[in-house]
Structure formats: C-alpha cells, structure tokens
Tab-separated table of C-alpha atoms and ligand atoms in Angstrom:
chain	number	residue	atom	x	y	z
A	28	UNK	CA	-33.992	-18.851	2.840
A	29	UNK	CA	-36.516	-16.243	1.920
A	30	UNK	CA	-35.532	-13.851	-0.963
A	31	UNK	CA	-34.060	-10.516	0.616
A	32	UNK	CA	-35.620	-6.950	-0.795
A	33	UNK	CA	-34.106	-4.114	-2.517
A	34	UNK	CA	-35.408	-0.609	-1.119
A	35	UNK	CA	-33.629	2.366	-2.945
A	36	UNK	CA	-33.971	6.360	-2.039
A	37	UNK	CA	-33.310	8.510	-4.766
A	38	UNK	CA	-34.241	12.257	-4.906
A	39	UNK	CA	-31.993	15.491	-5.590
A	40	UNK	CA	-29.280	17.363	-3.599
A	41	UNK	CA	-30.863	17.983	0.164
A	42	UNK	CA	-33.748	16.132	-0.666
A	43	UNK	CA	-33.343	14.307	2.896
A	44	UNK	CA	-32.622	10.825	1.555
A	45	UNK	CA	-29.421	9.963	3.908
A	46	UNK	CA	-31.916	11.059	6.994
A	47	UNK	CA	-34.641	8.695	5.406
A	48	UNK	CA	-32.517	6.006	5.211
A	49	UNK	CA	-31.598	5.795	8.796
A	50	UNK	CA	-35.899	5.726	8.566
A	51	UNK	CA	-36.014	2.752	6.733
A	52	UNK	CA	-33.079	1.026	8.871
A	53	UNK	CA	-34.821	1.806	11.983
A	54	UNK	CA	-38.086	0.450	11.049
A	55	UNK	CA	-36.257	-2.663	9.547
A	56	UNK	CA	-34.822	-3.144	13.267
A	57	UNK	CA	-38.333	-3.234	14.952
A	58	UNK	CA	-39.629	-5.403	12.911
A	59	UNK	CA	-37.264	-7.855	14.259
A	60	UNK	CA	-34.735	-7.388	11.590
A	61	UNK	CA	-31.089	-8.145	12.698
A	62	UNK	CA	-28.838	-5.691	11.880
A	63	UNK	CA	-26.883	-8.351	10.132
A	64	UNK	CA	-29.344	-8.844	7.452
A	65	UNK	CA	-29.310	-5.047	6.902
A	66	UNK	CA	-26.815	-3.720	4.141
A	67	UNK	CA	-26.556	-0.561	3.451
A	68	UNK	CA	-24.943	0.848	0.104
A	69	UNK	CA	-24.475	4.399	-1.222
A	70	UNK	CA	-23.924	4.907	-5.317
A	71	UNK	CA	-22.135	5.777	-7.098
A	72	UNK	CA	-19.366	3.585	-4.634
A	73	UNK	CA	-20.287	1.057	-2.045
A	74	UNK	CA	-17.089	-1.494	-2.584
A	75	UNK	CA	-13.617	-0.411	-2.813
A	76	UNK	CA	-13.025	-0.259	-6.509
A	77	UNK	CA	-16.881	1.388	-6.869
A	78	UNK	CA	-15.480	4.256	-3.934
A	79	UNK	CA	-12.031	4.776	-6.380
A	80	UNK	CA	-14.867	5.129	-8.821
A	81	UNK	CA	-17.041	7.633	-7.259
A	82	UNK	CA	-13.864	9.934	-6.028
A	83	UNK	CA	-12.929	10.441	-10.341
A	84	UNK	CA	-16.579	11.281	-10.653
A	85	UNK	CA	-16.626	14.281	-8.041
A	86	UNK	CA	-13.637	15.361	-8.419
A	87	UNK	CA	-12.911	19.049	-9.432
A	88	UNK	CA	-9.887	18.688	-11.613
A	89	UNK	CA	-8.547	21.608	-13.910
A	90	UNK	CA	-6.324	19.470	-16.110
A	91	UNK	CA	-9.070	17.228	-17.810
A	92	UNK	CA	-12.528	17.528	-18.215
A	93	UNK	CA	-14.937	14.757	-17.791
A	94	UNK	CA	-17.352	13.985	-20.414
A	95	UNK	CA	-21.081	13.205	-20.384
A	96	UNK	CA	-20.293	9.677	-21.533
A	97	UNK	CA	-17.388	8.899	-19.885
A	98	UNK	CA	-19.270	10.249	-16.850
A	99	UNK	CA	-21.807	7.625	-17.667
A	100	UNK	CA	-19.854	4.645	-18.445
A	101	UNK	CA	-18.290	5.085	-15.278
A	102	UNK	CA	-21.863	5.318	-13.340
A	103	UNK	CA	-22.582	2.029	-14.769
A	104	UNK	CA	-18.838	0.585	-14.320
A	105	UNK	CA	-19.134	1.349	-10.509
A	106	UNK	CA	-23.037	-0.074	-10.402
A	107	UNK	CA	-21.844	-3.144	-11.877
A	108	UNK	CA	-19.285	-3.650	-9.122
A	109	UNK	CA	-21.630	-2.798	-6.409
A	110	UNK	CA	-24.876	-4.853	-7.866
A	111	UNK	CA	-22.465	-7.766	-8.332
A	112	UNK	CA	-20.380	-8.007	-5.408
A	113	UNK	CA	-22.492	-6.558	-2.816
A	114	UNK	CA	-26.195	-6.427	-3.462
A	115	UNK	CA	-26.761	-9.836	-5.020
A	116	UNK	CA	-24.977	-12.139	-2.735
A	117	UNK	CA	-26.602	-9.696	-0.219
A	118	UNK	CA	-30.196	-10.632	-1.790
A	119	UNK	CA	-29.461	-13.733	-2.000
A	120	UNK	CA	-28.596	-14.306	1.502
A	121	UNK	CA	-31.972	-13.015	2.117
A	122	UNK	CA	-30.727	-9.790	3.485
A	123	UNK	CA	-32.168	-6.311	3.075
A	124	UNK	CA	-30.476	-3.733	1.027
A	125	UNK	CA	-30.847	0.311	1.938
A	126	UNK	CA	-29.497	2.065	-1.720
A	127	UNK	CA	-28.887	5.552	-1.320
A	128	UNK	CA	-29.657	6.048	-5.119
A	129	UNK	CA	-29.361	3.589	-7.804
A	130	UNK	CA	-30.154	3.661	-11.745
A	131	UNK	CA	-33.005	6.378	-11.962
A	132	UNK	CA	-30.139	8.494	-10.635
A	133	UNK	CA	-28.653	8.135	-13.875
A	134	UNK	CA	-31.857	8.758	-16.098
A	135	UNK	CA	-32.181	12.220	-13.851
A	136	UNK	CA	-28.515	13.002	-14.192
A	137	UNK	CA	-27.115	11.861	-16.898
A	138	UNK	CA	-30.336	11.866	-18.943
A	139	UNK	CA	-32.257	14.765	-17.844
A	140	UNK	CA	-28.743	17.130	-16.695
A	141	UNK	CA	-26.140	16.120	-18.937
A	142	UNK	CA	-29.010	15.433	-22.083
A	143	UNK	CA	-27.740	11.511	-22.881
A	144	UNK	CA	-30.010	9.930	-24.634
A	145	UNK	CA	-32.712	7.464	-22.749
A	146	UNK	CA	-32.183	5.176	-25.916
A	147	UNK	CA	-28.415	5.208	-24.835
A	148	UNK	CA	-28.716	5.186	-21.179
A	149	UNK	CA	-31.178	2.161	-21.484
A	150	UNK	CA	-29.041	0.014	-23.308
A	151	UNK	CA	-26.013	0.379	-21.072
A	152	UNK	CA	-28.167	-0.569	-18.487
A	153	UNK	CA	-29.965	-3.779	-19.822
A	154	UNK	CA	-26.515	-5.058	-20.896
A	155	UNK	CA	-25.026	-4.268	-17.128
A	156	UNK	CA	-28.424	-5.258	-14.653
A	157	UNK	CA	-30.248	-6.803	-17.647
A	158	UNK	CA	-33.909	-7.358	-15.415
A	159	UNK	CA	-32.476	-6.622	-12.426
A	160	UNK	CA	-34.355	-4.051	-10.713
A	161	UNK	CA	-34.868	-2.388	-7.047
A	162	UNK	CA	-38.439	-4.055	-5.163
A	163	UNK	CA	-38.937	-0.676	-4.366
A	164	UNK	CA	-37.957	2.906	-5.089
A	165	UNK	CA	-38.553	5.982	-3.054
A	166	UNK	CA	-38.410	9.556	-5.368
A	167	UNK	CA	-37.889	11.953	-2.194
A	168	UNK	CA	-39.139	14.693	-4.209
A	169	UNK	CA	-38.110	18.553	-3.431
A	170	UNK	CA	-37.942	21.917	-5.173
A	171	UNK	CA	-33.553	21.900	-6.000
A	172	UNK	CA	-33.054	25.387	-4.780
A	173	UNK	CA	-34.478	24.579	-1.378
A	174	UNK	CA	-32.436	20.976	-1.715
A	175	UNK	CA	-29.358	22.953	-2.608
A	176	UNK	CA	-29.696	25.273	0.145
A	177	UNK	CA	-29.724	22.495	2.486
A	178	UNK	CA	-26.969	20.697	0.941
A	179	UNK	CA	-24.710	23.647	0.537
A	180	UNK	CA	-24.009	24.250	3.976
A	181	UNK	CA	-21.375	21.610	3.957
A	182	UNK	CA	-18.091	23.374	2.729
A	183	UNK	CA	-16.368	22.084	-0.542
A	184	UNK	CA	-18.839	21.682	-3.389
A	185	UNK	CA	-18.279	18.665	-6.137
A	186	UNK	CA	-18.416	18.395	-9.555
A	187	UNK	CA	-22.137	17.768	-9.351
A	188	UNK	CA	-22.728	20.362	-6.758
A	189	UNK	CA	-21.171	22.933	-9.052
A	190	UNK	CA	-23.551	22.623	-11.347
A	191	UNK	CA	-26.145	25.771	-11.837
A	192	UNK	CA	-29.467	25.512	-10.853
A	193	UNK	CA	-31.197	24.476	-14.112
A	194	UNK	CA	-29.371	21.517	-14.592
A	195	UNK	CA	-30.841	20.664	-11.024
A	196	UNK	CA	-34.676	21.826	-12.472
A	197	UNK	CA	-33.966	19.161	-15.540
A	198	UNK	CA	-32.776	16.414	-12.983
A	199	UNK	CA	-36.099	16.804	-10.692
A	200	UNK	CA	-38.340	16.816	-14.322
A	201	UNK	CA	-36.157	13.880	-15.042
A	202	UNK	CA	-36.985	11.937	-11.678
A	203	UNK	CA	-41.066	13.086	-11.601
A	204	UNK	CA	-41.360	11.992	-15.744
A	205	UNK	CA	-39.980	8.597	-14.252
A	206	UNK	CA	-42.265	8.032	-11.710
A	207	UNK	CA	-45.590	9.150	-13.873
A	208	UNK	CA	-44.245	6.075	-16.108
A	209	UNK	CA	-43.624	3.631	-13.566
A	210	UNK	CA	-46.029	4.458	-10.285
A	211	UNK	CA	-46.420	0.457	-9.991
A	212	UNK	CA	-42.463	0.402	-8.873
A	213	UNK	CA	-41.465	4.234	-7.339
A	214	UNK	CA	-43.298	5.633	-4.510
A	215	UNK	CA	-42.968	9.600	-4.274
A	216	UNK	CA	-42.617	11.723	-0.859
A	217	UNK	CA	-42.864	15.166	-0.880
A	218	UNK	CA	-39.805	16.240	1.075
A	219	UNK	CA	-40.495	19.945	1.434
A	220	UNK	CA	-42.541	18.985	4.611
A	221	UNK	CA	-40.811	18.522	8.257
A	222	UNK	CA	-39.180	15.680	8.984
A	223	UNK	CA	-41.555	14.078	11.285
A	224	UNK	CA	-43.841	14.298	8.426
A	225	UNK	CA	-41.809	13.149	6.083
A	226	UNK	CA	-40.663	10.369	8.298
A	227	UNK	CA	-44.457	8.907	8.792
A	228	UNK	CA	-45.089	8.813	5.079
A	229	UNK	CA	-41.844	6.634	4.542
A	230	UNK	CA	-43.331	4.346	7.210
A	231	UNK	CA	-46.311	4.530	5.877
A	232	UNK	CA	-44.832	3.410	2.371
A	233	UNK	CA	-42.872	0.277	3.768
A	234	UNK	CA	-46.020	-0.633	5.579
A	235	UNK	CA	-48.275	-0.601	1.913
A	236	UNK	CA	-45.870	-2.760	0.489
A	237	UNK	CA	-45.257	-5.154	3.069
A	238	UNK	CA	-41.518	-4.246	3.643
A	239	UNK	CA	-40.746	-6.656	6.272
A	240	UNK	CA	-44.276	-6.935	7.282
B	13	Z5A	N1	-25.121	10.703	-9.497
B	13	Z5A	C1	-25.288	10.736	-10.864
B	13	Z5A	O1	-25.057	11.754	-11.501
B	13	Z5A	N2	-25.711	9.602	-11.508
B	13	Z5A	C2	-25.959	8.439	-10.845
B	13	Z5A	O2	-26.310	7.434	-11.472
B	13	Z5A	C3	-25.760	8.436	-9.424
B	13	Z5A	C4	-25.355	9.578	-8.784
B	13	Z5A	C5	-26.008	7.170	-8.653
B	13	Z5A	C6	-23.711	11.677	-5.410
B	13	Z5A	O3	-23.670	12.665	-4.455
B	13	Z5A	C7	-23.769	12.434	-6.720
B	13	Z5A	O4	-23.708	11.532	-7.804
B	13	Z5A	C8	-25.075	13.161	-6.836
B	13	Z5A	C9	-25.717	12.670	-8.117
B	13	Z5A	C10	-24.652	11.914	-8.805
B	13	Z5A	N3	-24.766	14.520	-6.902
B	13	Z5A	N4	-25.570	15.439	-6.862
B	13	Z5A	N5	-26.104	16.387	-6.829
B	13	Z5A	P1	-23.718	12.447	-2.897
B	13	Z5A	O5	-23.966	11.006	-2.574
B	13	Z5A	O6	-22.528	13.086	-2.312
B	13	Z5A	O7	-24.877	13.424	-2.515
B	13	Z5A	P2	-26.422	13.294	-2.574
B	13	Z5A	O8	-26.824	11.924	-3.020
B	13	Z5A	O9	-26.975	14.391	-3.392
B	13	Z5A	O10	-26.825	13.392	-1.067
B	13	Z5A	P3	-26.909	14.608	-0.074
B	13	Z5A	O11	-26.549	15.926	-0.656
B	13	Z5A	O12	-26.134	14.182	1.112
B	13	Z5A	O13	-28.399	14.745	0.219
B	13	Z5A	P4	-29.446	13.847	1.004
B	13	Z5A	O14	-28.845	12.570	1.479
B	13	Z5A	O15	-30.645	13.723	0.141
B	13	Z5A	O16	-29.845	14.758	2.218
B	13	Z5A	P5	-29.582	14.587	3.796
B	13	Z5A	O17	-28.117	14.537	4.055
B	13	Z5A	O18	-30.434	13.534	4.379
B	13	Z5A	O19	-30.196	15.981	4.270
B	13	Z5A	C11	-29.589	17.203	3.914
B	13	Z5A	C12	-29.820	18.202	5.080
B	13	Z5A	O20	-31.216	18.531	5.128
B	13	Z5A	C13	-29.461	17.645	6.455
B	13	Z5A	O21	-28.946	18.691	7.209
B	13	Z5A	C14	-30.813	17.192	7.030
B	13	Z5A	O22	-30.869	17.256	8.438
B	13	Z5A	C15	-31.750	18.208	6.409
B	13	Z5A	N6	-33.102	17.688	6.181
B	13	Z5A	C16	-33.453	16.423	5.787
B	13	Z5A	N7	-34.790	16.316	5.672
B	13	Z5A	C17	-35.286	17.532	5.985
B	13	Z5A	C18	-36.621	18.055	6.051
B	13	Z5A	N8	-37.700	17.315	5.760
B	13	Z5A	N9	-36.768	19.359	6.397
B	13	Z5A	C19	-35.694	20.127	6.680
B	13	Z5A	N10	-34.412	19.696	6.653
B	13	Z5A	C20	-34.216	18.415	6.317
C-alpha cells in the first residue's frame, strides 16, 4: 500500500482556498483517483469533538472572553483529534488528504494576530504532531482587505472575522515570513488574479511535485 499525501491550503479570509480545494479534488479525480481515497478535512474541526471545538472558537459570546492561549491550546486540542483520528489512519490507508488549513494557520493567527510567541507556539506543536508535517502546503496569498471584502458578504461575522484589519495585515506578514523560511515545503499563489488563473497555477503546482503523477 503506497503511502497517501498530505496537501494543505492555507491563506487569509477570501483568499479562495475552499474554491481551490474543489481544484485539487478535481484534479485528484482525473488522475484516476477514487473518490474513496480522497479525504477532505477543514481545521480547526474535521471530527465531531474537533467541530464542538471549532464552534467555542468562533463563537461571539458576551459573558466570557477567550484568551490568546486558551485560544491556542484549543487550536492544537482540536488538531490533535483531527491528525489522530482522521488524517493518519487516512495516510496510512494510502489515501489523499485535502486540509483546508492546518498548523501555519496557527503561526499566522495566533503568532502573528494574537502576538504568542513562536518559541511557545513551537513547542505545543512538537509535543502534539512531533515530525509530523503536511507533503505539501499551498500559501494562497492575497491583500486581507480585498480577502475580507470577499468573505464579508456572507452575513454573521465570527470571532475571527471581527477582528480589524491590522490584525489581518500581521496574519498575511505572518504566513509570507513562513514561506521565505521554508520555500522547500510551501508553495505560494497569488490569489488576487481570476480564478481561471489562479486555478492553472494550483495545477501547475500539483504537477511540479508529482501530486498523484
Ligand atoms: N484559525 C486560527 O486562528 N488558527 C488556526 O490554527 C486555524 C484557524 C486552523 C476558520 O475560519 C478560522 O479559524 C479562520 C482562522 C482561524 N478565521 N479567519 N479569519 P473559516 O474556516 O470559517 O474561514 P476561512 O478559513 O477564513 O475561509 P473562508 O473565509 O471561507 O475563505 P476561503 O475558503 O479562503 O475562500 P472561498 O470561500 O474559496 O472564496 C471566498 C469568495 O471569493 C467566494 O465567493 C469565491 O467565489 C470568491 N473567490 C475565490 N477565488 C477568487 C478569485 N481568484 N477572484 C475572485 N473571487 C474569488
């Protein structure tokens, strides 16, 4: 049974990576892969107790503020449930996992937005995933106030969507300092182009790195 691969999106509010991922499903598919070897997972949630998880951490609640750290304790308490019970048994049936965002969301958010230490952040996350890490990343890359724009056309806002549009500029630094460090393991797409565009250069990413090729 061959190994399965890990292909995360991550990018800001807008950025287009739900649309991408139905990208990256599609081109899975005609390259002969069966739709039961695809998995897709969303974070934070993705299993039952990781959803419970995710619906505390966008919640607008009057009575009780969140904190930075509980707000990143629980980012990791919901990853751990997903990597463990979903995307590893899913790997190692040799399937192939679609993340909509995993842990450089929480570098860019937590990190860069909320101002946790990377010091902290990264030893959270090498006790919970120790070397587990994505085969590939995608950084869908956009300027927040056009991402916002996009995104805020859908009623309600969240506790992240509340946030002002600063905290949104430190998330983006966040994600671009992150992929200057690691370009051997995050690809970067320019999402302020149309979606055609955008689209090709996603193939064009999964055909580089030999994404079931
Ligand atoms: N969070 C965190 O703080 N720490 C963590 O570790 C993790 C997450 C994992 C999850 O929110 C929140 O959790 C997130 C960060 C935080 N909050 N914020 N901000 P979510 O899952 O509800 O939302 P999201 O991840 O930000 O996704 P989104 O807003 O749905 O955006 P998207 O998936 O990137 O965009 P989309 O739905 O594909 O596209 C948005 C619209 O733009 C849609 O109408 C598209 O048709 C359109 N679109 C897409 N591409 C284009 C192009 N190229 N041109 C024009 N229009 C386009």
């Amino acid at each position: 049974m061959p190994k399965g691969r890990f292909i995360v999106v991550e990018g800001g509010e807008g950025a287009g990576k739900s649309t991408m991922i139905a990208e990256i499903v599609s081109y899975l598919r005609e390259h002969g892969v069966p739709d039961s070897a695809i998995v897709k997972t969303r974070e934070p949630g993705g299993t039952p107790i990781a959803e419970d998880i995710r619906k505390i951490l966008k919640d607008v609640r009057t009575d009780d503020r969140l904190c930075a750290e509980s707000e990143l304790l629980l980012m990791y308490a919901a990853r751990a449930q997903l990597v463990q019970t979903v995307i590893i048994p899913a790997l190692e049936a040799g399937q192939y996992v679609v993340g909509d965002r995993h842990d450089l969301s929480t570098l860019a958010y937590q990190g860069g937005g909320r101002g946790i230490s990377r010091q902290l952040i990264k030893s959270i996350r090498d006790a919970v995933l120790g070397d587990f890490y994505p085969d590939l990343t995608i950084l869908m890359d956009l300027d927040p106030a056009v991402g916002l724009a996009r995104a805020g056309k859908r009623g309600d806002l969240d506790r992240f969507e509340k946030e002002q549009l600063d905290f949104f500029v430190r998330v983006r630094n966040t994600f671009l300092s992150e992929y200057e460090a690691h370009r051997d393991r995050i690809s970067l797409v320019r999402a302020d182009r149309d979606i055609e565009t955008v689209r090709a250069d996603i193939r064009q990413i999964l055909e580089s790195k030999c994404i079931a090729g």
